[in-house]
Coordinates of C-alpha atoms and ligand atoms in Angstrom, one line a residue:
M1 CA -43.1 -2.8 3.4
N2 CA -41.6 -2.7 0.0
E3 CA -42.1 -5.7 -2.2
N4 CA -38.8 -7.4 -2.5
I5 CA -36.5 -5.1 -4.5
N6 CA -34.9 -6.7 -7.6
W7 CA -33.7 -5.2 -10.8
Y8 CA -32.1 -7.4 -13.3
P9 CA -33.2 -6.3 -16.8
G10 CA -32.1 -8.2 -19.9
H11 CA -29.2 -6.0 -20.8
M12 CA -27.5 -6.9 -17.5
A13 CA -27.6 -10.6 -18.3
K14 CA -26.3 -9.9 -21.7
A15 CA -23.5 -7.7 -20.4
R16 CA -22.5 -10.4 -18.0
R17 CA -22.1 -13.0 -20.7
Q18 CA -20.1 -10.6 -22.8
M19 CA -17.9 -9.8 -19.8
E20 CA -17.2 -13.5 -19.3
E21 CA -16.1 -13.7 -23.0
E22 CA -13.8 -10.8 -22.7
L23 CA -12.3 -12.1 -19.5
K24 CA -9.7 -14.2 -21.2
L25 CA -8.1 -11.1 -22.7
V26 CA -7.9 -9.4 -19.4
D27 CA -5.0 -9.3 -16.9
I28 CA -6.8 -7.6 -14.0
V29 CA -10.3 -6.8 -13.0
I30 CA -10.8 -3.4 -11.4
E31 CA -13.9 -3.6 -9.3
L32 CA -15.5 -0.2 -8.5
R33 CA -17.6 0.0 -5.4
D34 CA -19.3 3.0 -3.8
A35 CA -17.3 4.2 -0.7
R36 CA -20.6 5.0 1.0
M37 CA -21.6 1.3 0.8
P38 CA -18.5 -0.8 0.4
L39 CA -20.2 -4.1 1.0
A40 CA -23.7 -3.5 -0.5
S41 CA -22.0 -2.4 -3.7
A42 CA -20.1 -5.6 -4.1
N43 CA -21.6 -7.8 -6.8
P44 CA -21.4 -11.6 -6.1
L45 CA -21.6 -12.3 -9.9
L46 CA -18.6 -10.1 -10.5
E47 CA -16.6 -11.7 -7.7
E48 CA -17.3 -15.1 -9.2
L49 CA -16.3 -13.8 -12.6
A50 CA -13.0 -12.5 -11.3
K51 CA -12.1 -15.3 -8.9
N52 CA -9.1 -16.5 -10.9
K53 CA -7.9 -13.1 -11.9
K54 CA -5.9 -10.5 -10.2
S55 CA -8.1 -7.8 -8.9
L56 CA -8.2 -4.3 -7.4
I57 CA -11.0 -2.8 -5.4
I58 CA -11.7 0.9 -5.9
L59 CA -13.8 2.7 -3.3
N60 CA -15.2 5.4 -5.6
K61 CA -17.2 8.6 -4.7
A62 CA -14.9 8.8 -1.6
D63 CA -15.6 12.5 -1.6
K64 CA -19.2 11.8 -0.7
A65 CA -18.5 9.3 2.1
D66 CA -17.6 9.9 5.8
E67 CA -13.8 10.4 5.9
K68 CA -13.3 8.4 9.1
E69 CA -15.2 5.4 7.6
N70 CA -13.2 5.7 4.4
E71 CA -10.0 5.1 6.4
K72 CA -11.5 2.1 8.2
W73 CA -12.7 0.5 5.0
L74 CA -9.4 1.1 3.3
N75 CA -7.7 -0.9 6.0
Y76 CA -10.3 -3.6 5.8
F77 CA -9.6 -4.6 2.2
E78 CA -6.4 -6.3 1.2
R79 CA -5.9 -4.2 -1.9
A80 CA -8.1 -1.1 -2.3
L81 CA -7.8 2.5 -3.2
L82 CA -10.1 5.5 -2.4
T83 CA -10.9 7.7 -5.4
D84 CA -12.9 10.7 -6.3
S85 CA -13.2 10.2 -10.0
L86 CA -14.9 13.6 -10.5
N87 CA -12.3 15.9 -9.0
E88 CA -9.1 14.1 -8.3
R89 CA -6.4 13.3 -10.8
I90 CA -6.1 9.6 -10.5
T91 CA -4.2 8.4 -13.6
N92 CA -0.8 7.8 -11.9
K93 CA -2.3 6.3 -8.8
I94 CA -4.2 3.7 -10.8
V95 CA -1.6 2.9 -13.4
N96 CA 1.1 2.5 -10.7
E97 CA -1.2 0.2 -8.6
V98 CA -2.1 -1.9 -11.6
K99 CA 1.6 -2.3 -12.6
D100 CA 2.5 -3.2 -9.1
I101 CA -0.2 -5.9 -8.9
L102 CA 1.0 -7.3 -12.2
K103 CA 4.7 -6.9 -11.4
E104 CA 5.4 -10.6 -11.3
K105 CA 3.7 -11.3 -14.5
L106 CA 5.6 -8.5 -16.2
E107 CA 8.9 -9.7 -14.8
K108 CA 8.3 -13.3 -15.9
A109 CA 7.5 -12.1 -19.4
K110 CA 10.6 -10.1 -19.5
A111 CA 12.8 -13.0 -18.3
K112 CA 11.4 -15.1 -21.1
G113 CA 12.4 -12.4 -23.5
I114 CA 8.8 -11.6 -24.4
R115 CA 8.2 -8.0 -25.4
K116 CA 6.3 -6.1 -22.8
K117 CA 2.7 -6.6 -23.7
V118 CA -0.3 -4.3 -23.3
L119 CA -1.9 -4.6 -19.9
R120 CA -5.6 -5.0 -20.1
A121 CA -7.9 -4.1 -17.2
M122 CA -11.7 -4.7 -17.1
V123 CA -13.6 -2.1 -15.1
V124 CA -16.6 -3.6 -13.5
G125 CA -19.2 -2.7 -10.9
I126 CA -22.9 -2.1 -10.1
P127 CA -24.8 0.6 -12.0
N128 CA -24.1 4.3 -11.4
V129 CA -21.0 3.6 -9.2
G130 CA -18.9 5.8 -11.6
K131 CA -17.1 3.3 -13.9
S132 CA -17.3 5.5 -17.0
T133 CA -16.3 8.7 -15.0
F134 CA -13.4 6.7 -13.6
I135 CA -12.2 5.7 -17.0
N136 CA -12.6 9.2 -18.5
N137 CA -10.5 10.5 -15.6
V138 CA -7.8 7.8 -16.0
V139 CA -7.5 8.4 -19.8
K140 CA -7.9 12.2 -19.3
K141 CA -10.5 12.4 -22.0
K142 CA -14.2 12.3 -22.1
I143 CA -14.6 9.2 -24.1
T144 CA -17.4 7.4 -22.4
K145 CA -20.9 8.7 -21.6
T146 CA -21.7 9.4 -18.0
E147 CA -24.9 10.4 -16.3
N148 CA -26.4 10.4 -12.8
R149 CA -28.7 7.5 -13.2
P150 CA -28.2 3.7 -13.4
G151 CA -28.0 1.9 -16.7
V152 CA -26.2 4.5 -18.8
T153 CA -23.5 2.3 -20.4
R154 CA -24.9 -0.4 -22.5
N155 CA -21.9 -1.8 -24.4
L156 CA -18.5 -3.0 -23.7
Q157 CA -15.8 -0.6 -24.9
W158 CA -12.0 -0.9 -24.9
I159 CA -10.1 2.3 -24.2
R160 CA -6.3 2.8 -24.4
I161 CA -4.6 4.9 -21.6
N162 CA -1.1 4.8 -23.1
E163 CA 1.1 2.4 -25.1
D164 CA 1.0 -0.2 -22.3
V165 CA -2.4 -0.1 -20.6
E166 CA -6.0 -0.5 -21.9
L167 CA -9.2 -0.3 -20.0
L168 CA -12.6 -2.0 -20.7
D169 CA -15.7 0.0 -19.8
T170 CA -18.6 -2.3 -19.0
P171 CA -22.3 -1.8 -18.2
G172 CA -23.3 -1.7 -14.6
V173 CA -24.7 -5.1 -13.5
L174 CA -26.6 -6.3 -10.5
W175 CA -27.6 -9.9 -9.9
P176 CA -30.9 -11.8 -10.3
K177 CA -31.9 -11.9 -6.7
L178 CA -30.9 -9.4 -4.1
E179 CA -30.9 -11.6 -1.1
N180 CA -30.1 -8.9 1.5
Q181 CA -33.0 -6.5 1.3
K182 CA -31.3 -4.0 3.7
Q183 CA -28.4 -3.7 1.3
A184 CA -30.9 -3.5 -1.6
M185 CA -32.5 -0.4 0.1
I186 CA -29.0 1.2 0.4
L187 CA -28.3 0.4 -3.3
A188 CA -31.6 2.1 -4.2
L189 CA -31.1 5.0 -1.9
L190 CA -27.7 5.8 -3.4
G191 CA -29.0 5.5 -7.0
S192 CA -27.9 2.1 -8.2
I193 CA -31.3 0.7 -8.7
N194 CA -34.0 2.1 -11.1
D195 CA -36.3 4.4 -9.0
E196 CA -39.3 3.0 -10.8
V197 CA -39.0 -0.4 -9.0
V198 CA -38.8 1.0 -5.5
N199 CA -41.4 2.7 -3.3
Q200 CA -39.8 6.2 -2.9
E201 CA -41.5 7.1 0.4
E202 CA -40.2 4.0 2.1
L203 CA -36.8 4.6 0.6
V204 CA -36.6 8.2 1.9
N205 CA -37.9 7.1 5.4
F206 CA -35.2 4.4 5.4
G207 CA -32.5 7.1 4.6
L208 CA -33.8 9.6 7.1
D209 CA -34.0 7.0 9.9
Y210 CA -30.4 6.0 9.2
I211 CA -29.1 9.5 9.2
K212 CA -31.0 10.4 12.3
D213 CA -29.6 7.4 14.2
N214 CA -26.0 7.5 12.9
Y215 CA -25.3 11.2 12.1
T216 CA -27.3 13.0 14.7
S217 CA -27.9 16.7 14.0
L218 CA -27.2 16.6 10.3
L219 CA -30.9 16.7 9.4
N220 CA -31.3 19.5 11.9
F221 CA -28.5 21.5 10.3
R222 CA -29.8 21.0 6.8
Y223 CA -33.5 21.5 7.3
G224 CA -33.9 23.0 10.8
V225 CA -36.1 20.0 11.6
D226 CA -36.7 18.5 15.1
E227 CA -35.3 15.0 14.6
T228 CA -37.5 13.5 17.3
K229 CA -40.7 14.2 15.2
E230 CA -42.5 11.1 13.9
D231 CA -43.2 12.1 10.3
L232 CA -40.0 13.7 9.1
I233 CA -41.1 14.0 5.5
N234 CA -44.1 16.1 6.6
E235 CA -41.9 18.2 8.9
I236 CA -39.3 18.8 6.2
G237 CA -42.0 19.6 3.6
L238 CA -43.4 22.2 5.9
L239 CA -40.1 23.8 6.7
K240 CA -39.0 23.9 3.1
G241 CA -42.4 25.1 1.9
C242 CA -42.9 22.1 -0.4
L243 CA -46.7 22.7 -0.5
T244 CA -49.6 21.9 -2.9
N245 CA -52.0 24.6 -4.1
D246 CA -54.3 23.9 -1.1
N247 CA -51.3 24.5 1.3
K248 CA -50.8 20.8 2.2
V249 CA -47.3 19.3 2.2
D250 CA -46.5 18.0 -1.3
R251 CA -45.2 14.6 -0.3
T252 CA -44.0 13.6 -3.7
K253 CA -42.1 16.8 -4.2
T254 CA -40.6 16.6 -0.7
I255 CA -39.6 13.0 -1.1
K256 CA -37.8 13.9 -4.4
M257 CA -36.0 16.8 -2.8
I258 CA -34.8 14.7 0.2
L259 CA -33.7 11.9 -2.1
K260 CA -31.7 14.3 -4.2
D261 CA -30.2 15.9 -1.1
I262 CA -29.0 12.5 0.2
R263 CA -27.6 11.4 -3.2
N264 CA -25.9 14.8 -3.8
N265 CA -24.4 15.0 -0.4
N266 CA -26.3 18.1 0.6
I267 CA -26.9 16.7 4.1
G268 CA -23.3 15.9 4.6
R269 CA -20.7 13.1 4.0
I270 CA -22.5 10.0 5.0
T271 CA -21.5 6.4 4.9
F272 CA -24.5 4.1 4.9
E273 CA -22.5 1.0 5.9
K274 CA -20.3 1.7 8.9
Y275 CA -17.3 -0.5 9.4
G276 CA -17.7 -3.2 12.0
I277 CA -21.5 -3.1 12.1
N278 CA -23.3 -6.0 10.5
Q279 CA -20.4 -7.8 8.9
Ligands
LIG301 N1 -18.9 13.0 -6.4 C1 -18.6 12.1 -7.2 N2 -19.4 11.8 -8.2 C2 -19.0 10.8 -9.1 C3 -17.8 10.1 -8.9 N3 -17.7 9.2 -9.9 C4 -18.8 9.3 -10.6 N4 -19.6 10.3 -10.2 C5 -20.9 10.7 -10.7 O1 -21.8 9.5 -10.6 C6 -22.7 9.5 -11.7 C7 -22.6 8.1 -12.4 O2 -21.3 8.1 -13.1 P1 -21.1 7.1 -14.3 O3 -19.6 7.2 -14.6 O4 -22.1 7.3 -15.4 O5 -21.4 5.7 -13.6 P2 -21.4 4.2 -14.3 O6 -20.8 3.3 -13.2 O7 -20.6 4.2 -15.6 O8 -22.9 3.9 -14.5 P3 -23.6 2.8 -15.5 O9 -23.0 3.0 -16.9 O10 -25.0 3.3 -15.5 O11 -23.4 1.5 -14.9 C8 -22.3 10.7 -12.6 O12 -23.2 11.7 -12.3 C9 -20.9 11.0 -12.2 O13 -20.6 12.4 -12.4 C10 -17.0 10.4 -7.8 O14 -15.9 9.8 -7.5 N5 -17.4 11.4 -7.0
LIG302 MG1 -21.1 3.7 -17.4

């Protein structure tokens, strides 16, 4: 079994302190989660941070998740939106929702004769959930750096959407101890934990087992594999011709390929935490 998975490098602790400092300037916290893991991608540190603030949950990468599950999760949360920050135009949806949540505050300020102030939203979430992509989409410019690996953003950065809304991009943060190791595996599987701290073979087997049990036939469609076989990595390696020079299955290469397929949705739209199970 994997050693306990944990990933809390120094830059995350630093980012958390900086976010706490910025919090007093902020009207609302926009928490990005991954629609494929709406609970595992919730960060308890961030919930604590935002507890006295207005907040909005965004289930991002909705295009990668199971559509039926998306609808169920959307109903589960009191205030949430589904987004595809890569392909959808989300500016109006986000700005309108933020203004609606802050309506009372804006009206009070107006009643007191205070000039409408700039609304400030802090965008937070675990690594690689799509915070910087989300912000670029909302502001319709490529301002922040994005990449498909965790830990890309290292500094806090304020970005103006228009004359009345500003967004703060923040580095992805996890928390010092991942208590729930099943959720830690899901986080690692979907790319929010550095691959170097997790046994990749166990990770891929965990993913294959889940897909086989919850989305029967998808593995067969993708690889032509018999899902009842014991060692699926070996079977898939054989079928895809992932072989070493002496014609044995190249496990490392096969594992990398499957992991990429899972993360890039090549197997299908899969939600790794189904609504109503284990919560
Ligand atoms: N399909 C899809 N891909 C997305 C979406 N949002 C972000 N991505 C991709 O996810 C990867 C990570 O995006 P980033 O915006 O860098 O994520 P981040 O949360 O800022 O990551 P850190 O700064 O490392 O914490 C990139 O390859 C994006 O293109 C989405 O809604 N759908
Ligand atoms: Mg980022």
